[in-house]
Amino acid sequence: KAGVTQTPRYLIKTRGQQVTLSCSPISGHRSVSWYQQTPGQGLQFLFEYFSETQRNKGNFPGRFSGRQFSNSRSEMNVSTLELGDSALYLCASSLDPGSGYTFGSGTRLTVV
Amino acid sequence: DQQVKQNSPSLSVQEGRISILNCDYTNSMFDYFLWYKKYPAEGPTFLISISSIKDKNEDGRFTVFLNKSAKHLSLHIVPSQPGDSAVYFCAASAGNMLTFGGGTRLMVKP
């Protein structure tokens, strides 16, 4: 079966711009979560959606937002980009925690 | 406040021997613990998980041990293979979110 698909794979944006990243979960997975990976902070939880509702949010500023559609696809948006937002953004989908979260390949965002 | 810690940033083992990766946590509310393998510029790959009510789970060459009283878990890989060389992340689950450790880079030498 198809895995978690993230688009685009790579993105370069300028400070102050906004960006939208997309994630298509594994078919049947209704939970979609987002993570940021940076060399300094490691892998950090951004937010998690289930049936179009945000159930959890990590410790990130309000510039980071997301949403989930009725087909479970999810998008995350970062507004007013800062240099420190440069990171690998990972999306994961899950049936339940015990079966593991399956991650996509990520979107590498570079802010210049 | 690091709730999940991997104190060894790197580990080197010989092919065929056992690799033991360790992880400590502080939050007693975690209900699942998971191990992931990761290559640069790729998403983590799920390896194995364990429920907080168990103390051992085995899947092929991978075994995870959980010591709740010590708030410690470990991943054993036997036998280690050169293809196992990667960064391994320990993660803990609570409330539908994962908290990751900082990772341990495993190098398996032929």
PDB file of N, CA and C in Angstrom, chain A residues 31-97:
ATOM      1  N   SER A  31      -5.354   9.614  11.909  1.00  0.00           N
ATOM      2  CA  SER A  31      -4.520  10.502  12.722  1.00  0.00           C
ATOM      3  C   SER A  31      -3.322  10.943  11.892  1.00  0.00           C
ATOM      4  N   VAL A  32      -3.131  12.251  11.823  1.00  0.00           N
ATOM      5  CA  VAL A  32      -1.984  12.821  11.114  1.00  0.00           C
ATOM      6  C   VAL A  32      -1.291  13.801  12.048  1.00  0.00           C
ATOM      7  N   SER A  33       0.010  13.635  12.185  1.00  0.00           N
ATOM      8  CA  SER A  33       0.752  14.556  13.042  1.00  0.00           C
ATOM      9  C   SER A  33       1.948  15.108  12.279  1.00  0.00           C
ATOM     10  N   TRP A  34       2.435  16.251  12.752  1.00  0.00           N
ATOM     11  CA  TRP A  34       3.544  16.945  12.107  1.00  0.00           C
ATOM     12  C   TRP A  34       4.682  17.143  13.105  1.00  0.00           C
ATOM     13  N   TYR A  35       5.913  17.029  12.585  1.00  0.00           N
ATOM     14  CA  TYR A  35       7.103  17.194  13.404  1.00  0.00           C
ATOM     15  C   TYR A  35       8.113  18.047  12.650  1.00  0.00           C
ATOM     16  N   GLN A  36       8.906  18.755  13.434  1.00  0.00           N
ATOM     17  CA  GLN A  36       9.988  19.546  12.874  1.00  0.00           C
ATOM     18  C   GLN A  36      11.307  18.944  13.334  1.00  0.00           C
ATOM     19  N   GLN A  37      12.224  18.757  12.393  1.00  0.00           N
ATOM     20  CA  GLN A  37      13.550  18.287  12.785  1.00  0.00           C
ATOM     21  C   GLN A  37      14.594  19.329  12.423  1.00  0.00           C
ATOM     22  N   THR A  38      15.345  19.758  13.423  1.00  0.00           N
ATOM     23  CA  THR A  38      16.471  20.664  13.226  1.00  0.00           C
ATOM     24  C   THR A  38      17.684  20.081  13.931  1.00  0.00           C
ATOM     25  N   PRO A  39      18.891  20.462  13.501  1.00  0.00           N
ATOM     26  CA  PRO A  39      20.087  19.920  14.154  1.00  0.00           C
ATOM     27  C   PRO A  39      20.155  20.275  15.636  1.00  0.00           C
ATOM     28  N   GLY A  40      19.688  21.470  15.980  1.00  0.00           N
ATOM     29  CA  GLY A  40      19.819  21.902  17.363  1.00  0.00           C
ATOM     30  C   GLY A  40      18.745  21.377  18.301  1.00  0.00           C
ATOM     31  N   GLN A  41      17.520  21.237  17.797  1.00  0.00           N
ATOM     32  CA  GLN A  41      16.387  20.861  18.659  1.00  0.00           C
ATOM     33  C   GLN A  41      15.910  19.440  18.447  1.00  0.00           C
ATOM     34  N   GLY A  42      16.453  18.742  17.480  1.00  0.00           N
ATOM     35  CA  GLY A  42      16.017  17.374  17.231  1.00  0.00           C
ATOM     36  C   GLY A  42      14.624  17.337  16.634  1.00  0.00           C
ATOM     37  N   LEU A  43      13.902  16.249  16.914  1.00  0.00           N
ATOM     38  CA  LEU A  43      12.557  16.052  16.394  1.00  0.00           C
ATOM     39  C   LEU A  43      11.548  16.582  17.397  1.00  0.00           C
ATOM     40  N   GLN A  44      10.772  17.562  16.985  1.00  0.00           N
ATOM     41  CA  GLN A  44       9.808  18.165  17.900  1.00  0.00           C
ATOM     42  C   GLN A  44       8.400  18.118  17.320  1.00  0.00           C
ATOM     43  N   PHE A  45       7.459  17.814  18.193  1.00  0.00           N
ATOM     44  CA  PHE A  45       6.059  17.691  17.820  1.00  0.00           C
ATOM     45  C   PHE A  45       5.442  19.061  17.565  1.00  0.00           C
ATOM     46  N   LEU A  46       4.757  19.178  16.421  1.00  0.00           N
ATOM     47  CA  LEU A  46       4.065  20.421  16.087  1.00  0.00           C
ATOM     48  C   LEU A  46       2.583  20.343  16.456  1.00  0.00           C
ATOM     49  N   PHE A  47       1.857  19.439  15.822  1.00  0.00           N
ATOM     50  CA  PHE A  47       0.436  19.230  16.122  1.00  0.00           C
ATOM     51  C   PHE A  47      -0.042  17.910  15.544  1.00  0.00           C
ATOM     52  N   GLU A  48      -1.214  17.494  16.028  1.00  0.00           N
ATOM     53  CA  GLU A  48      -1.822  16.247  15.593  1.00  0.00           C
ATOM     54  C   GLU A  48      -3.297  16.465  15.300  1.00  0.00           C
ATOM     55  N   TYR A  49      -3.756  15.882  14.202  1.00  0.00           N
ATOM     56  CA  TYR A  49      -5.148  15.995  13.793  1.00  0.00           C
ATOM     57  C   TYR A  49      -5.785  14.618  13.699  1.00  0.00           C
ATOM     58  N   PHE A  50      -7.052  14.588  14.040  1.00  0.00           N
ATOM     59  CA  PHE A  50      -7.841  13.361  13.922  1.00  0.00           C
ATOM     60  C   PHE A  50      -9.239  13.771  13.522  1.00  0.00           C
ATOM     61  N   SER A  51      -9.723  13.214  12.428  1.00  0.00           N
ATOM     62  CA  SER A  51     -11.060  13.559  11.925  1.00  0.00           C
ATOM     63  C   SER A  51     -11.268  15.067  11.871  1.00  0.00           C
ATOM     64  N   GLU A  52     -10.315  15.739  11.274  1.00  0.00           N
ATOM     65  CA  GLU A  52     -10.382  17.189  10.990  1.00  0.00           C
ATOM     66  C   GLU A  52     -10.270  18.063  12.242  1.00  0.00           C
ATOM     67  N   THR A  53      -9.992  17.459  13.384  1.00  0.00           N
ATOM     68  CA  THR A  53      -9.889  18.223  14.636  1.00  0.00           C
ATOM     69  C   THR A  53      -8.464  18.156  15.169  1.00  0.00           C
ATOM     70  N   GLN A  54      -7.958  19.306  15.581  1.00  0.00           N
ATOM     71  CA  GLN A  54      -6.639  19.306  16.205  1.00  0.00           C
ATOM     72  C   GLN A  54      -6.781  18.812  17.630  1.00  0.00           C
ATOM     73  N   ARG A  55      -6.087  17.723  17.941  1.00  0.00           N
ATOM     74  CA  ARG A  55      -6.211  17.144  19.280  1.00  0.00           C
ATOM     75  C   ARG A  55      -5.058  17.560  20.194  1.00  0.00           C
ATOM     76  N   ASN A  56      -3.913  17.833  19.577  1.00  0.00           N
ATOM     77  CA  ASN A  56      -2.741  18.189  20.376  1.00  0.00           C
ATOM     78  C   ASN A  56      -1.924  19.227  19.640  1.00  0.00           C
ATOM     79  N   LYS A  57      -1.261  20.066  20.402  1.00  0.00           N
ATOM     80  CA  LYS A  57      -0.407  21.080  19.804  1.00  0.00           C
ATOM     81  C   LYS A  57       0.872  21.160  20.610  1.00  0.00           C
ATOM     82  N   GLY A  58       1.980  21.237  19.895  1.00  0.00           N
ATOM     83  CA  GLY A  58       3.266  21.370  20.571  1.00  0.00           C
ATOM     84  C   GLY A  58       3.561  22.827  20.903  1.00  0.00           C
ATOM     85  N   ASN A  59       4.747  23.044  21.394  1.00  0.00           N
ATOM     86  CA  ASN A  59       5.146  24.366  21.867  1.00  0.00           C
ATOM     87  C   ASN A  59       5.773  25.185  20.745  1.00  0.00           C
ATOM     88  N   PHE A  60       4.957  25.570  19.792  1.00  0.00           N
ATOM     89  CA  PHE A  60       5.408  26.380  18.670  1.00  0.00           C
ATOM     90  C   PHE A  60       4.548  27.641  18.602  1.00  0.00           C
ATOM     91  N   PRO A  61       5.113  28.726  18.043  1.00  0.00           N
ATOM     92  CA  PRO A  61       4.337  29.972  17.963  1.00  0.00           C
ATOM     93  C   PRO A  61       3.138  29.831  17.025  1.00  0.00           C
ATOM     94  N   GLY A  62       2.233  30.796  17.130  1.00  0.00           N
ATOM     95  CA  GLY A  62       1.016  30.765  16.337  1.00  0.00           C
ATOM     96  C   GLY A  62       1.236  30.877  14.839  1.00  0.00           C
ATOM     97  N   ARG A  63       2.482  31.227  14.429  1.00  0.00           N
ATOM     98  CA  ARG A  63       2.775  31.283  12.991  1.00  0.00           C
ATOM     99  C   ARG A  63       2.652  29.891  12.341  1.00  0.00           C
ATOM    100  N   PHE A  64       2.737  28.886  13.166  1.00  0.00           N
ATOM    101  CA  PHE A  64       2.615  27.507  12.688  1.00  0.00           C
ATOM    102  C   PHE A  64       1.168  27.059  12.874  1.00  0.00           C
ATOM    103  N   SER A  65       0.543  26.674  11.802  1.00  0.00           N
ATOM    104  CA  SER A  65      -0.841  26.216  11.878  1.00  0.00           C
ATOM    105  C   SER A  65      -1.039  25.037  10.940  1.00  0.00           C
ATOM    106  N   GLY A  66      -2.155  24.370  11.117  1.00  0.00           N
ATOM    107  CA  GLY A  66      -2.429  23.235  10.254  1.00  0.00           C
ATOM    108  C   GLY A  66      -3.911  23.016  10.107  1.00  0.00           C
ATOM    109  N   ARG A  67      -4.230  22.072   9.258  1.00  0.00           N
ATOM    110  CA  ARG A  67      -5.610  21.652   9.138  1.00  0.00           C
ATOM    111  C   ARG A  67      -5.655  20.261   8.522  1.00  0.00           C
ATOM    112  N   GLN A  68      -6.795  19.625   8.686  1.00  0.00           N
ATOM    113  CA  GLN A  68      -6.993  18.307   8.103  1.00  0.00           C
ATOM    114  C   GLN A  68      -8.324  18.305   7.368  1.00  0.00           C
ATOM    115  N   PHE A  69      -8.333  17.680   6.214  1.00  0.00           N
ATOM    116  CA  PHE A  69      -9.528  17.641   5.379  1.00  0.00           C
ATOM    117  C   PHE A  69     -10.308  16.349   5.634  1.00  0.00           C
ATOM    118  N   SER A  70     -11.483  16.288   5.058  1.00  0.00           N
ATOM    119  CA  SER A  70     -12.359  15.136   5.308  1.00  0.00           C
ATOM    120  C   SER A  70     -11.768  13.826   4.783  1.00  0.00           C
ATOM    121  N   ASN A  71     -10.846  13.909   3.833  1.00  0.00           N
ATOM    122  CA  ASN A  71     -10.205  12.684   3.321  1.00  0.00           C
ATOM    123  C   ASN A  71      -8.919  12.354   4.100  1.00  0.00           C
ATOM    124  N   SER A  72      -8.726  13.020   5.225  1.00  0.00           N
ATOM    125  CA  SER A  72      -7.587  12.852   6.142  1.00  0.00           C
ATOM    126  C   SER A  72      -6.306  13.517   5.661  1.00  0.00           C
ATOM    127  N   ARG A  73      -6.266  14.006   4.447  1.00  0.00           N
ATOM    128  CA  ARG A  73      -5.094  14.760   4.010  1.00  0.00           C
ATOM    129  C   ARG A  73      -4.919  15.983   4.918  1.00  0.00           C
ATOM    130  N   SER A  74      -3.662  16.351   5.106  1.00  0.00           N
ATOM    131  CA  SER A  74      -3.396  17.466   6.028  1.00  0.00           C
ATOM    132  C   SER A  74      -2.448  18.468   5.387  1.00  0.00           C
ATOM    133  N   GLU A  75      -2.573  19.688   5.802  1.00  0.00           N
ATOM    134  CA  GLU A  75      -1.637  20.733   5.400  1.00  0.00           C
ATOM    135  C   GLU A  75      -1.137  21.449   6.639  1.00  0.00           C
ATOM    136  N   MET A  76       0.098  21.912   6.571  1.00  0.00           N
ATOM    137  CA  MET A  76       0.575  22.828   7.599  1.00  0.00           C
ATOM    138  C   MET A  76       1.061  24.102   6.934  1.00  0.00           C
ATOM    139  N   ASN A  77       0.862  25.178   7.635  1.00  0.00           N
ATOM    140  CA  ASN A  77       1.208  26.494   7.116  1.00  0.00           C
ATOM    141  C   ASN A  77       2.130  27.199   8.095  1.00  0.00           C
ATOM    142  N   VAL A  78       3.136  27.845   7.557  1.00  0.00           N
ATOM    143  CA  VAL A  78       3.997  28.680   8.398  1.00  0.00           C
ATOM    144  C   VAL A  78       3.968  30.075   7.792  1.00  0.00           C
ATOM    145  N   SER A  79       3.561  31.046   8.573  1.00  0.00           N
ATOM    146  CA  SER A  79       3.493  32.419   8.080  1.00  0.00           C
ATOM    147  C   SER A  79       4.705  33.213   8.579  1.00  0.00           C
ATOM    148  N   THR A  80       4.975  34.308   7.927  1.00  0.00           N
ATOM    149  CA  THR A  80       6.065  35.210   8.313  1.00  0.00           C
ATOM    150  C   THR A  80       7.327  34.410   8.631  1.00  0.00           C
ATOM    151  N   LEU A  81       7.830  33.728   7.632  1.00  0.00           N
ATOM    152  CA  LEU A  81       8.955  32.814   7.824  1.00  0.00           C
ATOM    153  C   LEU A  81      10.182  33.515   8.398  1.00  0.00           C
ATOM    154  N   GLU A  82      10.858  32.780   9.299  1.00  0.00           N
ATOM    155  CA  GLU A  82      12.108  33.241   9.889  1.00  0.00           C
ATOM    156  C   GLU A  82      13.213  32.268   9.493  1.00  0.00           C
ATOM    157  N   LEU A  83      14.466  32.747   9.576  1.00  0.00           N
ATOM    158  CA  LEU A  83      15.589  31.882   9.208  1.00  0.00           C
ATOM    159  C   LEU A  83      15.578  30.593  10.033  1.00  0.00           C
ATOM    160  N   GLY A  84      15.184  30.704  11.287  1.00  0.00           N
ATOM    161  CA  GLY A  84      15.165  29.548  12.179  1.00  0.00           C
ATOM    162  C   GLY A  84      14.106  28.517  11.849  1.00  0.00           C
ATOM    163  N   ASP A  85      13.244  28.826  10.900  1.00  0.00           N
ATOM    164  CA  ASP A  85      12.224  27.857  10.490  1.00  0.00           C
ATOM    165  C   ASP A  85      12.785  26.854   9.495  1.00  0.00           C
ATOM    166  N   SER A  86      14.009  27.060   9.061  1.00  0.00           N
ATOM    167  CA  SER A  86      14.652  26.108   8.155  1.00  0.00           C
ATOM    168  C   SER A  86      14.785  24.773   8.867  1.00  0.00           C
ATOM    169  N   ALA A  87      14.216  23.751   8.264  1.00  0.00           N
ATOM    170  CA  ALA A  87      14.169  22.447   8.941  1.00  0.00           C
ATOM    171  C   ALA A  87      13.616  21.405   7.983  1.00  0.00           C
ATOM    172  N   LEU A  88      13.668  20.171   8.454  1.00  0.00           N
ATOM    173  CA  LEU A  88      12.965  19.080   7.770  1.00  0.00           C
ATOM    174  C   LEU A  88      11.624  18.930   8.472  1.00  0.00           C
ATOM    175  N   TYR A  89      10.537  19.077   7.729  1.00  0.00           N
ATOM    176  CA  TYR A  89       9.202  18.938   8.305  1.00  0.00           C
ATOM    177  C   TYR A  89       8.645  17.567   7.932  1.00  0.00           C
ATOM    178  N   LEU A  90       8.290  16.812   8.958  1.00  0.00           N
ATOM    179  CA  LEU A  90       7.856  15.435   8.772  1.00  0.00           C
ATOM    180  C   LEU A  90       6.403  15.281   9.170  1.00  0.00           C
ATOM    181  N   CYS A  91       5.709  14.510   8.379  1.00  0.00           N
ATOM    182  CA  CYS A  91       4.327  14.174   8.653  1.00  0.00           C
ATOM    183  C   CYS A  91       4.267  12.681   8.969  1.00  0.00           C
ATOM    184  N   ALA A  92       3.404  12.312   9.906  1.00  0.00           N
ATOM    185  CA  ALA A  92       3.251  10.902  10.255  1.00  0.00           C
ATOM    186  C   ALA A  92       1.775  10.562  10.360  1.00  0.00           C
ATOM    187  N   SER A  93       1.414   9.358   9.950  1.00  0.00           N
ATOM    188  CA  SER A  93       0.026   8.936  10.122  1.00  0.00           C
ATOM    189  C   SER A  93      -0.008   7.648  10.933  1.00  0.00           C
ATOM    190  N   SER A  94      -1.141   7.433  11.560  1.00  0.00           N
ATOM    191  CA  SER A  94      -1.251   6.294  12.464  1.00  0.00           C
ATOM    192  C   SER A  94      -2.677   5.790  12.551  1.00  0.00           C
ATOM    193  N   LEU A  95      -2.773   4.459  12.767  1.00  0.00           N
ATOM    194  CA  LEU A  95      -4.064   3.875  13.139  1.00  0.00           C
ATOM    195  C   LEU A  95      -4.237   3.990  14.644  1.00  0.00           C
ATOM    196  N   ASP A  96      -3.183   3.575  15.358  1.00  0.00           N
ATOM    197  CA  ASP A  96      -3.166   3.695  16.813  1.00  0.00           C
ATOM    198  C   ASP A  96      -1.709   3.681  17.240  1.00  0.00           C
ATOM    199  N   PRO A  97      -1.403   4.233  18.431  1.00  0.00           N
ATOM    200  CA  PRO A  97       0.004   4.381  18.819  1.00  0.00           C
ATOM    201  C   PRO A  97       0.773   3.068  18.845  1.00  0.00           C
TER     202      PRO A  97
END
